[in-house]
């Protein structure tokens, strides 16, 4: 115990001495810079603290600190206001998106997409886990993600044909596509009633007639059935062949001349047979479009395959008048009626023309202009009952200038209607270079109303009603056509 106490005393004394020796050195380092008295450099610390820059304030200004705090608070308030506005805008976009989704579902239900998706379910399930019923991605996204691909096949050519409207004229406005064949059976019914007064004699004064008065009422009914075939050589050219069959009936009501009777008698004739066969070629001259007209040029050739008026026999027993006032007695004046109705014109004809169509939404304007030239015939003969054959020489019917205008309107995908007007100017007939007595220029005007019903892409029903405007035009004409494409 004594030994331990002695050691503890020695240890305490040594520590106290060391403390007493270190106090003066610490006081010297704090009170003066190192080396001021001795001239020796001060010791270098292990981690020296950098000195403040010259001229810097010893402490921050409280006013500047307060100003920075205020500015920071204003920025925070502005950011909070901006966040609130963006939140309100986001809520509005969510409501708009919900409304659009509701409209989308309504449209899907209206067009039956939901039913189509149910029908696709089997195919999607068979496609495995990679199949999906989601809509196809946008073309831009597919083009960005997918590698470059080579085009497969050839893109379909744009349809540059004229628009199709309900046809009311003889010349159709739309051409047959290349390689397609169209068969068009058609039927036409026409009726006309004409009152005619013929004066045979001469007048002494305007109030006194010496001769005969022949008053007649002529009623004509014409039925034509034809079969038309059209073939598209190219997308802008087609050829057509038309074969008609004609039924004609004419009833004449008049009083017998030379008898002095007051009773009316009826004299009727009829005829039927093959009509004049026609061939036509058409070519689209330009490529039109919306608010750009289409022009189709065409050329028609008409034959004389039907029975012409000079082949039928004229009844001169009941209807002909002997011109007793002429220097040549008992000569036939040609006022008799035929015993049989002809089925053709008796002349070959050439008819160039152009058809134009101008589509302007929602209607299509169209028109036609043509000129028909009748080729003259030589050595024409007329057959007269009990009179043999009468030589007429060279006969040439007058030319016909035809002008028509119309407007077509599509009502829906299947129905359309058209309205138009056609006017023809017929020139006088010439015999042996001179105008035939009594032959004058004739103006034929017809108001046309038509409709079309499309059964499918290959069959269409066309209906046309023509009403005569001038006296020489048939009173009513009804035409029904059913073009069928193959």
Short mmCIF file of C-alpha atoms in Angstrom, two decimals:
data_model
loop_
_atom_site.label_atom_id
_atom_site.label_comp_id
_atom_site.label_asym_id
_atom_site.label_seq_id
_atom_site.Cartn_x
_atom_site.Cartn_y
_atom_site.Cartn_z
CA UNK A 1 0.00 0.00 0.00
CA UNK A 2 2.82 2.35 0.82
CA UNK A 3 4.53 1.70 -2.48
CA UNK A 4 1.42 2.51 -4.48
CA UNK A 5 0.84 5.76 -2.71
CA UNK A 6 4.37 6.90 -3.41
CA UNK A 7 4.04 6.29 -7.11
CA UNK A 8 0.71 8.14 -7.27
CA UNK A 9 2.33 11.17 -5.64
CA UNK A 10 5.22 11.20 -8.08
CA UNK A 11 2.79 10.96 -11.08
CA UNK A 12 0.67 13.87 -9.90
CA UNK A 13 3.66 16.05 -9.31
CA UNK A 14 5.03 15.40 -12.80
CA UNK A 15 1.72 16.30 -14.47
CA UNK A 16 1.47 19.54 -12.48
CA UNK A 17 4.95 20.54 -13.58
CA UNK A 18 4.18 19.99 -17.22
CA UNK A 19 1.07 22.14 -16.94
CA UNK A 20 3.03 24.97 -15.33
CA UNK A 21 5.61 24.87 -18.08
CA UNK A 22 2.98 25.03 -20.90
CA UNK A 23 1.05 28.06 -19.61
CA UNK A 24 3.66 30.72 -20.55
CA UNK A 25 4.03 29.32 -24.08
CA UNK A 26 0.27 29.46 -24.72
CA UNK A 27 0.08 33.00 -23.40
CA UNK A 28 2.89 34.08 -25.73
CA UNK A 29 1.18 32.59 -28.85
CA UNK A 30 -2.12 34.35 -28.12
CA UNK A 31 -0.77 37.74 -27.17
CA UNK A 32 1.72 38.30 -30.02
CA UNK A 33 2.41 36.87 -33.46
CA UNK A 34 4.85 34.09 -33.59
CA UNK A 35 8.47 35.20 -33.88
CA UNK A 36 7.76 38.89 -32.99
CA UNK A 37 10.19 38.83 -30.07
CA UNK A 38 12.61 36.22 -31.10
CA UNK A 39 12.64 36.94 -34.88
CA UNK A 40 11.96 33.34 -35.72
CA UNK A 41 9.07 32.35 -38.06
CA UNK A 42 5.98 30.97 -36.39
CA UNK A 43 5.23 27.31 -36.64
CA UNK A 44 3.01 26.21 -39.58
CA UNK A 45 -0.23 24.47 -38.60
CA UNK A 46 -1.24 21.20 -40.23
CA UNK A 47 -4.54 22.60 -41.66
CA UNK A 48 -4.27 26.35 -42.01
CA UNK A 49 -7.50 28.41 -42.21
CA UNK A 50 -7.61 30.79 -45.26
CA UNK A 51 -7.68 34.43 -44.52
CA UNK A 52 -10.64 36.65 -45.47
CA UNK A 53 -10.25 38.76 -48.68
CA UNK A 54 -9.05 42.26 -48.33
CA UNK A 55 -11.93 44.78 -47.99
CA UNK A 56 -14.64 42.09 -47.25
CA UNK A 57 -17.08 42.89 -44.46
CA UNK A 58 -16.57 41.04 -41.30
CA UNK A 59 -20.35 40.08 -41.11
CA UNK A 60 -23.44 40.13 -43.52
CA UNK A 61 -25.78 43.12 -43.50
CA UNK A 62 -29.15 42.24 -41.83
CA UNK A 63 -31.00 44.48 -44.39
CA UNK A 64 -29.69 42.47 -47.35
CA UNK A 65 -30.61 39.22 -45.66
CA UNK A 66 -34.14 40.48 -45.02
CA UNK A 67 -34.51 41.62 -48.66
CA UNK A 68 -33.39 38.24 -49.99
CA UNK A 69 -35.84 36.46 -47.72
CA UNK A 70 -38.71 38.65 -49.01
CA UNK A 71 -37.77 38.00 -52.66
CA UNK A 72 -37.55 34.29 -52.06
CA UNK A 73 -41.00 34.33 -50.50
CA UNK A 74 -42.45 36.15 -53.50
CA UNK A 75 -40.96 33.54 -55.86
CA UNK A 76 -42.47 30.75 -53.81
CA UNK A 77 -45.90 32.45 -53.90
CA UNK A 78 -45.68 32.87 -57.72
CA UNK A 79 -44.76 29.21 -58.15
CA UNK A 80 -47.70 28.20 -55.95
CA UNK A 81 -50.08 30.30 -58.10
CA UNK A 82 -48.68 28.75 -61.29
CA UNK A 83 -49.08 25.25 -59.86
CA UNK A 84 -52.71 26.04 -58.92
CA UNK A 85 -53.48 27.26 -62.47
CA UNK A 86 -51.89 24.17 -64.01
CA UNK A 87 -53.90 21.95 -61.69
CA UNK A 88 -57.12 23.69 -62.80
CA UNK A 89 -56.14 23.26 -66.47
CA UNK A 90 -55.37 19.60 -65.88
CA UNK A 91 -58.83 19.10 -64.33
CA UNK A 92 -60.43 20.73 -67.39
CA UNK A 93 -58.46 18.45 -69.74
CA UNK A 94 -59.58 15.42 -67.73
CA UNK A 95 -63.23 16.46 -68.13
CA UNK A 96 -62.74 17.00 -71.90
CA UNK A 97 -61.08 13.61 -72.22
CA UNK A 98 -63.99 11.95 -70.41
CA UNK A 99 -66.46 13.65 -72.78
CA UNK A 100 -64.47 12.54 -75.84
CA UNK A 101 -64.38 8.97 -74.56
CA UNK A 102 -68.16 9.06 -74.13
CA UNK A 103 -68.60 10.40 -77.69
CA UNK A 104 -66.22 7.75 -79.01
CA UNK A 105 -68.19 4.97 -77.37
CA UNK A 106 -71.42 6.38 -78.82
CA UNK A 107 -69.91 6.43 -82.33
CA UNK A 108 -68.62 2.87 -81.95
CA UNK A 109 -72.10 1.76 -80.97
CA UNK A 110 -73.69 3.70 -83.85
CA UNK A 111 -71.49 2.19 -86.59
CA UNK A 112 -71.44 -1.29 -85.06
CA UNK A 113 -67.73 -1.51 -84.21
CA UNK A 114 -68.54 -3.30 -80.97
CA UNK A 115 -70.31 -6.03 -82.93
CA UNK A 116 -67.31 -6.24 -85.28
CA UNK A 117 -64.95 -6.59 -82.31
CA UNK A 118 -67.03 -9.48 -81.00
CA UNK A 119 -66.83 -11.13 -84.39
CA UNK A 120 -63.04 -10.64 -84.38
CA UNK A 121 -62.70 -12.32 -80.98
CA UNK A 122 -62.13 -15.75 -82.49
CA UNK A 123 -59.39 -14.48 -84.79
CA UNK A 124 -57.68 -12.56 -81.99
CA UNK A 125 -57.77 -15.56 -79.68
CA UNK A 126 -56.33 -17.74 -82.42
CA UNK A 127 -53.53 -15.24 -82.93
CA UNK A 128 -51.91 -16.18 -79.63
CA UNK A 129 -50.62 -13.91 -76.87
CA UNK A 130 -49.13 -11.46 -79.41
CA UNK A 131 -52.53 -10.65 -80.99
CA UNK A 132 -54.35 -7.50 -79.94
CA UNK A 133 -57.72 -5.87 -80.65
CA UNK A 134 -56.34 -2.38 -80.13
CA UNK A 135 -56.45 0.10 -83.05
CA UNK A 136 -53.49 0.18 -85.36
CA UNK A 137 -50.81 2.76 -84.42
CA UNK A 138 -50.49 5.95 -86.39
CA UNK A 139 -48.60 5.83 -89.65
CA UNK A 140 -45.97 8.24 -88.33
CA UNK A 141 -45.24 6.02 -85.34
CA UNK A 142 -45.00 2.90 -87.47
CA UNK A 143 -42.71 4.65 -89.95
CA UNK A 144 -40.45 5.84 -87.12
CA UNK A 145 -40.16 2.45 -85.42
CA UNK A 146 -40.24 0.07 -88.36
CA UNK A 147 -37.28 -0.45 -90.68
CA UNK A 148 -37.35 0.76 -94.23
CA UNK A 149 -39.60 -1.48 -96.36
CA UNK A 150 -39.91 -1.84 -100.09
CA UNK A 151 -43.39 -1.12 -101.59
CA UNK A 152 -45.39 -4.23 -102.44
CA UNK A 153 -47.56 -4.19 -105.56
CA UNK A 154 -48.76 -1.13 -107.46
CA UNK A 155 -50.98 1.61 -106.11
CA UNK A 156 -54.42 1.84 -107.78
CA UNK A 157 -54.69 4.45 -110.48
CA UNK A 158 -56.88 7.45 -109.69
CA UNK A 159 -60.28 7.46 -111.38
CA UNK A 160 -60.12 10.21 -113.99
CA UNK A 161 -63.39 9.35 -115.71
CA UNK A 162 -66.27 11.84 -115.82
CA UNK A 163 -68.83 11.64 -113.00
CA UNK A 164 -71.81 9.39 -113.55
CA UNK A 165 -75.26 11.00 -113.61
CA UNK A 166 -78.73 9.85 -114.54
CA UNK A 167 -78.56 9.79 -118.39
CA UNK A 168 -81.37 11.61 -120.17
CA UNK A 169 -79.80 11.98 -123.64
CA UNK A 170 -78.89 9.30 -126.14
CA UNK A 171 -75.18 9.87 -125.56
CA UNK A 172 -73.97 8.62 -122.13
CA UNK A 173 -71.67 10.86 -120.13
CA UNK A 174 -69.51 8.26 -118.41
CA UNK A 175 -67.22 5.93 -120.38
CA UNK A 176 -66.82 2.19 -119.97
CA UNK A 177 -63.67 1.18 -118.01
CA UNK A 178 -60.88 -0.58 -119.86
CA UNK A 179 -61.58 -4.23 -120.55
CA UNK A 180 -65.20 -4.02 -119.34
CA UNK A 181 -68.26 -4.83 -121.41
CA UNK A 182 -71.69 -3.26 -120.92
CA UNK A 183 -74.96 -4.68 -122.25
CA UNK A 184 -77.88 -2.25 -122.16
CA UNK A 185 -81.40 -3.44 -123.02
CA UNK A 186 -83.77 -0.49 -123.43
CA UNK A 187 -87.36 0.32 -124.33
CA UNK A 188 -88.85 3.58 -125.59
CA UNK A 189 -92.49 4.56 -126.01
CA UNK A 190 -93.50 7.68 -127.93
CA UNK A 191 -96.86 9.24 -128.73
CA UNK A 192 -97.74 12.25 -130.87
CA UNK A 193 -100.97 13.80 -132.16
CA UNK A 194 -100.92 16.29 -135.05
CA UNK A 195 -103.76 18.17 -136.70
CA UNK A 196 -103.12 18.81 -140.38
CA UNK A 197 -105.11 20.76 -142.96
CA UNK A 198 -104.24 20.42 -146.65
CA UNK A 199 -105.59 22.88 -149.22
CA UNK A 200 -105.61 21.63 -152.82
CA UNK A 201 -106.73 24.35 -155.27
CA UNK A 202 -106.32 28.06 -155.76
CA UNK A 203 -107.96 31.19 -154.38
CA UNK A 204 -109.68 33.94 -156.36
CA UNK A 205 -109.72 36.24 -153.38
CA UNK A 206 -108.51 35.39 -149.87
CA UNK A 207 -112.04 34.46 -148.79
CA UNK A 208 -112.90 32.11 -151.69
CA UNK A 209 -111.12 28.80 -152.36
CA UNK A 210 -111.67 26.83 -155.53
CA UNK A 211 -110.53 23.27 -154.90
CA UNK A 212 -110.44 20.77 -152.02
CA UNK A 213 -109.91 21.04 -148.26
CA UNK A 214 -108.42 17.93 -146.62
CA UNK A 215 -108.44 18.12 -142.79
CA UNK A 216 -106.74 15.29 -140.92
CA UNK A 217 -105.86 14.32 -137.36
CA UNK A 218 -102.85 12.02 -137.25
CA UNK A 219 -102.06 9.99 -134.12
CA UNK A 220 -98.74 8.15 -134.10
CA UNK A 221 -97.53 5.58 -131.57
CA UNK A 222 -93.93 4.40 -131.75
CA UNK A 223 -92.27 1.67 -129.69
CA UNK A 224 -88.57 0.94 -129.97
CA UNK A 225 -86.69 -1.82 -128.21
CA UNK A 226 -82.95 -1.90 -128.64
CA UNK A 227 -79.94 -3.76 -127.37
CA UNK A 228 -76.75 -1.79 -126.94
CA UNK A 229 -73.26 -3.17 -126.36
CA UNK A 230 -70.32 -1.03 -125.19
CA UNK A 231 -66.70 -2.09 -124.71
CA UNK A 232 -63.88 -0.10 -123.08
CA UNK A 233 -60.77 -0.19 -125.26
CA UNK A 234 -58.83 2.05 -122.85
CA UNK A 235 -59.79 4.03 -119.78
CA UNK A 236 -60.58 6.95 -122.11
CA UNK A 237 -61.98 5.23 -125.22
CA UNK A 238 -64.98 3.00 -125.88
CA UNK A 239 -66.94 1.62 -128.84
CA UNK A 240 -70.68 1.02 -129.02
CA UNK A 241 -73.05 -0.97 -131.23
CA UNK A 242 -76.81 -0.45 -131.10
CA UNK A 243 -79.42 -2.74 -132.75
CA UNK A 244 -83.05 -1.47 -132.58
CA UNK A 245 -86.38 -3.12 -133.32
CA UNK A 246 -89.24 -0.77 -134.20
CA UNK A 247 -93.05 -1.00 -133.87
CA UNK A 248 -95.01 1.90 -135.39
CA UNK A 249 -98.74 2.51 -135.62
CA UNK A 250 -100.38 5.54 -137.23
CA UNK A 251 -104.10 6.37 -137.21
CA UNK A 252 -105.48 9.10 -139.45
CA UNK A 253 -108.95 10.53 -138.88
CA UNK A 254 -110.41 12.61 -141.73
CA UNK A 255 -113.37 12.98 -144.04
CA UNK A 256 -113.42 11.46 -147.44
CA UNK A 257 -112.79 13.93 -150.24
CA UNK A 258 -114.93 14.04 -153.40
CA UNK A 259 -117.86 12.63 -151.42
CA UNK A 260 -119.24 15.62 -149.54
CA UNK A 261 -119.84 13.49 -146.44
CA UNK A 262 -119.91 14.96 -142.94
CA UNK A 263 -118.75 11.73 -141.23
CA UNK A 264 -115.16 11.12 -140.10
CA UNK A 265 -113.39 7.95 -141.14
CA UNK A 266 -110.32 6.33 -139.61
CA UNK A 267 -107.49 4.99 -141.68
CA UNK A 268 -104.81 3.09 -139.80
CA UNK A 269 -101.44 1.64 -140.77
CA UNK A 270 -98.71 -0.14 -138.83
CA UNK A 271 -95.32 -1.65 -139.31
CA UNK A 272 -92.57 -3.38 -137.39
CA UNK A 273 -89.14 -4.75 -138.07
CA UNK A 274 -85.43 -4.15 -137.69
CA UNK A 275 -84.46 -0.51 -137.42
CA UNK A 276 -81.30 1.34 -138.45
CA UNK A 277 -78.22 -0.18 -136.78
CA UNK A 278 -75.77 2.37 -135.30
CA UNK A 279 -72.08 2.29 -134.32
CA UNK A 280 -70.37 4.91 -132.13
CA UNK A 281 -66.83 5.56 -130.89
CA UNK A 282 -66.14 7.90 -127.95
CA UNK A 283 -62.92 9.36 -126.58
CA UNK A 284 -62.32 11.45 -123.46
CA UNK A 285 -60.39 14.50 -124.61
CA UNK A 286 -59.03 15.75 -121.26
CA UNK A 287 -58.62 14.94 -117.59
CA UNK A 288 -61.08 17.00 -115.57
CA UNK A 289 -61.92 17.09 -111.90
CA UNK A 290 -63.79 19.13 -109.29
CA UNK A 291 -64.65 22.50 -110.87
CA UNK A 292 -62.90 21.33 -114.07
CA UNK A 293 -64.96 20.22 -117.09
CA UNK A 294 -64.69 16.85 -118.83
CA UNK A 295 -64.94 16.73 -122.63
CA UNK A 296 -65.90 13.56 -124.50
CA UNK A 297 -65.75 13.59 -128.29
CA UNK A 298 -67.73 11.02 -130.25
CA UNK A 299 -68.59 9.98 -133.79
CA UNK A 300 -71.68 7.99 -134.79
CA UNK A 301 -72.49 6.16 -138.02
CA UNK A 302 -76.13 5.20 -138.72
CA UNK A 303 -76.98 2.66 -141.40
CA UNK A 304 -80.18 2.19 -143.43
CA UNK A 305 -80.92 -1.42 -142.42
CA UNK A 306 -84.56 -0.59 -141.60
CA UNK A 307 -87.34 -0.42 -144.17
CA UNK A 308 -87.25 3.09 -145.57
CA UNK A 309 -90.26 5.27 -146.51
CA UNK A 310 -89.64 4.71 -150.23
CA UNK A 311 -90.03 0.93 -149.97
CA UNK A 312 -93.57 1.01 -148.59
CA UNK A 313 -96.56 1.37 -150.92
CA UNK A 314 -98.69 4.53 -150.91
CA UNK A 315 -102.48 4.18 -150.93
CA UNK A 316 -103.75 6.27 -153.80
CA UNK A 317 -107.17 4.62 -154.13
CA UNK A 318 -108.63 6.09 -150.95
CA UNK A 319 -106.39 9.03 -150.15
CA UNK A 320 -104.63 10.34 -153.24
CA UNK A 321 -106.01 13.39 -155.02
CA UNK A 322 -105.97 13.81 -158.79
CA UNK A 323 -104.70 17.24 -159.62
CA UNK A 324 -107.34 18.09 -162.24
CA UNK A 325 -106.18 21.71 -162.24
CA UNK A 326 -102.72 20.73 -163.47
CA UNK A 327 -101.69 20.82 -167.10
CA UNK A 328 -100.96 17.08 -166.79
CA UNK A 329 -104.28 15.45 -165.91
CA UNK A 330 -104.64 12.46 -163.58
CA UNK A 331 -101.15 12.91 -162.10
CA UNK A 332 -100.63 11.89 -158.50
CA UNK A 333 -99.88 14.77 -156.15
CA UNK A 334 -98.35 12.60 -153.42
CA UNK A 335 -100.83 13.45 -150.68
CA UNK A 336 -101.68 9.78 -150.08
CA UNK A 337 -100.76 7.77 -146.98
CA UNK A 338 -98.57 4.64 -146.89
CA UNK A 339 -100.19 1.26 -146.44
CA UNK A 340 -97.34 0.19 -144.11
CA UNK A 341 -95.22 2.22 -141.71
CA UNK A 342 -91.43 2.31 -142.30
CA UNK A 343 -88.94 1.27 -139.61
CA UNK A 344 -85.96 3.34 -140.78
CA UNK A 345 -85.03 6.65 -142.37
CA UNK A 346 -83.66 5.19 -145.60
CA UNK A 347 -80.36 7.12 -145.47
CA UNK A 348 -76.88 6.59 -144.10
CA UNK A 349 -75.97 9.29 -141.58
CA UNK A 350 -72.76 10.63 -140.03
CA UNK A 351 -72.94 12.47 -136.72
CA UNK A 352 -69.92 14.00 -134.92
CA UNK A 353 -70.43 15.58 -131.54
CA UNK A 354 -68.99 16.47 -128.15
CA UNK A 355 -70.37 15.91 -124.67
CA UNK A 356 -69.17 17.95 -121.70
CA UNK A 357 -69.62 17.51 -117.95
CA UNK A 358 -68.79 20.06 -115.28
CA UNK A 359 -68.88 18.75 -111.68
CA UNK A 360 -69.49 21.42 -109.07
CA UNK A 361 -70.63 20.23 -105.67
CA UNK A 362 -73.42 19.19 -105.16
CA UNK A 363 -74.53 19.04 -108.83
CA UNK A 364 -73.08 18.09 -112.21
CA UNK A 365 -73.77 20.26 -115.23
CA UNK A 366 -73.67 18.53 -118.61
CA UNK A 367 -74.53 19.17 -122.22
CA UNK A 368 -74.21 17.89 -125.74
CA UNK A 369 -73.65 19.41 -129.17
CA UNK A 370 -73.76 17.48 -132.45
CA UNK A 371 -74.51 17.74 -136.16
CA UNK A 372 -76.13 14.93 -138.17
CA UNK A 373 -75.38 14.77 -141.89
CA UNK A 374 -77.59 12.59 -144.12
CA UNK A 375 -75.78 11.17 -147.12
CA UNK A 376 -77.90 11.79 -150.28
CA UNK A 377 -79.31 8.93 -152.37
CA UNK A 378 -79.55 8.75 -156.16
CA UNK A 379 -82.22 7.06 -158.25
CA UNK A 380 -84.77 7.04 -155.46
CA UNK A 381 -88.10 5.39 -156.36
CA UNK A 382 -91.49 5.58 -154.66
CA UNK A 383 -94.04 2.79 -154.91
CA UNK A 384 -97.63 3.85 -155.62
CA UNK A 385 -100.58 1.47 -155.41
CA UNK A 386 -101.95 0.81 -158.94
CA UNK A 387 -99.52 3.41 -160.17
CA UNK A 388 -96.33 1.45 -160.47
CA UNK A 389 -93.05 3.14 -159.55
CA UNK A 390 -92.49 6.88 -159.45
CA UNK A 391 -88.96 8.18 -160.07
CA UNK A 392 -87.87 10.84 -157.57
CA UNK A 393 -84.22 11.22 -158.57
CA UNK A 394 -81.67 12.43 -156.00
CA UNK A 395 -83.03 13.02 -152.49
CA UNK A 396 -81.17 14.47 -149.51
CA UNK A 397 -82.86 15.10 -146.14
CA UNK A 398 -81.82 18.19 -144.26
CA UNK A 399 -79.11 18.14 -141.64
CA UNK A 400 -79.90 18.24 -137.92
CA UNK A 401 -78.14 20.48 -135.40
CA UNK A 402 -78.73 19.18 -131.87
CA UNK A 403 -78.04 21.13 -128.67
CA UNK A 404 -78.87 19.93 -125.17
CA UNK A 405 -78.20 21.12 -121.62
CA UNK A 406 -78.88 19.45 -118.29
CA UNK A 407 -78.15 19.22 -114.59
CA UNK A 408 -77.68 16.10 -112.47
CA UNK A 409 -78.02 15.75 -108.71
CA UNK A 410 -77.05 12.74 -106.61
CA UNK A 411 -79.62 12.15 -103.85
CA UNK A 412 -77.70 9.35 -102.09
CA UNK A 413 -75.38 6.46 -102.92
CA UNK A 414 -78.04 4.74 -105.06
CA UNK A 415 -80.47 7.37 -106.36
CA UNK A 416 -79.86 10.36 -108.62
CA UNK A 417 -81.98 12.58 -110.83
CA UNK A 418 -81.43 14.80 -113.86
CA UNK A 419 -83.33 17.50 -115.69
CA UNK A 420 -82.50 18.95 -119.08
CA UNK A 421 -83.67 20.43 -122.35
CA UNK A 422 -82.90 19.25 -125.88
CA UNK A 423 -83.50 21.27 -129.02
CA UNK A 424 -82.90 20.18 -132.60
CA UNK A 425 -82.96 22.26 -135.78
CA UNK A 426 -83.95 20.19 -138.83
CA UNK A 427 -83.15 21.55 -142.27
CA UNK A 428 -85.43 21.24 -145.35
CA UNK A 429 -85.30 18.24 -147.69
CA UNK A 430 -83.93 18.67 -151.20
CA UNK A 431 -84.84 16.76 -154.36
CA UNK A 432 -82.57 17.01 -157.40
CA UNK A 433 -80.83 20.03 -155.84
CA UNK A 434 -84.06 21.96 -155.17
CA UNK A 435 -86.08 22.26 -152.01
CA UNK A 436 -89.09 19.95 -151.91
CA UNK A 437 -92.36 21.94 -152.00
CA UNK A 438 -93.79 22.17 -148.51
CA UNK A 439 -90.50 21.26 -146.82
CA UNK A 440 -89.38 23.88 -144.31
CA UNK A 441 -87.07 24.18 -141.35
CA UNK A 442 -88.40 22.46 -138.22
CA UNK A 443 -87.52 23.14 -134.58
CA UNK A 444 -87.94 20.23 -132.16
CA UNK A 445 -87.84 21.04 -128.44
CA UNK A 446 -88.07 18.45 -125.65
CA UNK A 447 -88.06 18.86 -121.87
CA UNK A 448 -86.33 15.85 -120.28
CA UNK A 449 -86.63 14.58 -116.70
CA UNK A 450 -84.69 11.49 -115.66
CA UNK A 451 -83.88 9.35 -112.66
CA UNK A 452 -81.43 6.58 -111.89
CA UNK A 453 -81.41 3.79 -109.30
CA UNK A 454 -78.23 1.81 -108.71
CA UNK A 455 -78.83 -1.82 -107.73
CA UNK A 456 -75.12 -2.57 -107.29
CA UNK A 457 -71.80 -1.75 -108.92
CA UNK A 458 -72.78 -3.54 -112.15
CA UNK A 459 -76.51 -2.86 -112.63
CA UNK A 460 -78.42 0.40 -112.86
CA UNK A 461 -81.99 1.33 -113.80
CA UNK A 462 -82.43 4.58 -115.77
CA UNK A 463 -85.75 6.28 -116.48
CA UNK A 464 -86.37 9.29 -118.74
CA UNK A 465 -89.53 11.25 -119.49
CA UNK A 466 -89.56 13.60 -122.49
CA UNK A 467 -92.30 16.19 -122.99
CA UNK A 468 -92.64 17.91 -126.36
CA UNK A 469 -92.38 21.69 -126.22
CA UNK A 470 -92.91 22.54 -129.91
CA UNK A 471 -95.80 21.42 -132.13
CA UNK A 472 -93.69 19.10 -134.32
CA UNK A 473 -92.16 17.27 -131.34
CA UNK A 474 -93.75 14.04 -130.00
CA UNK A 475 -96.09 14.82 -127.13
CA UNK A 476 -94.56 12.31 -124.71
CA UNK A 477 -91.59 9.94 -124.78
CA UNK A 478 -90.76 7.42 -122.06
CA UNK A 479 -87.42 5.58 -122.05
CA UNK A 480 -86.26 2.82 -119.70
CA UNK A 481 -82.68 1.48 -119.79
CA UNK A 482 -80.88 -1.15 -117.70
CA UNK A 483 -77.10 -1.12 -118.31
CA UNK A 484 -75.28 -4.19 -116.96
CA UNK A 485 -71.48 -4.34 -116.73
CA UNK A 486 -69.41 -7.50 -117.15
#
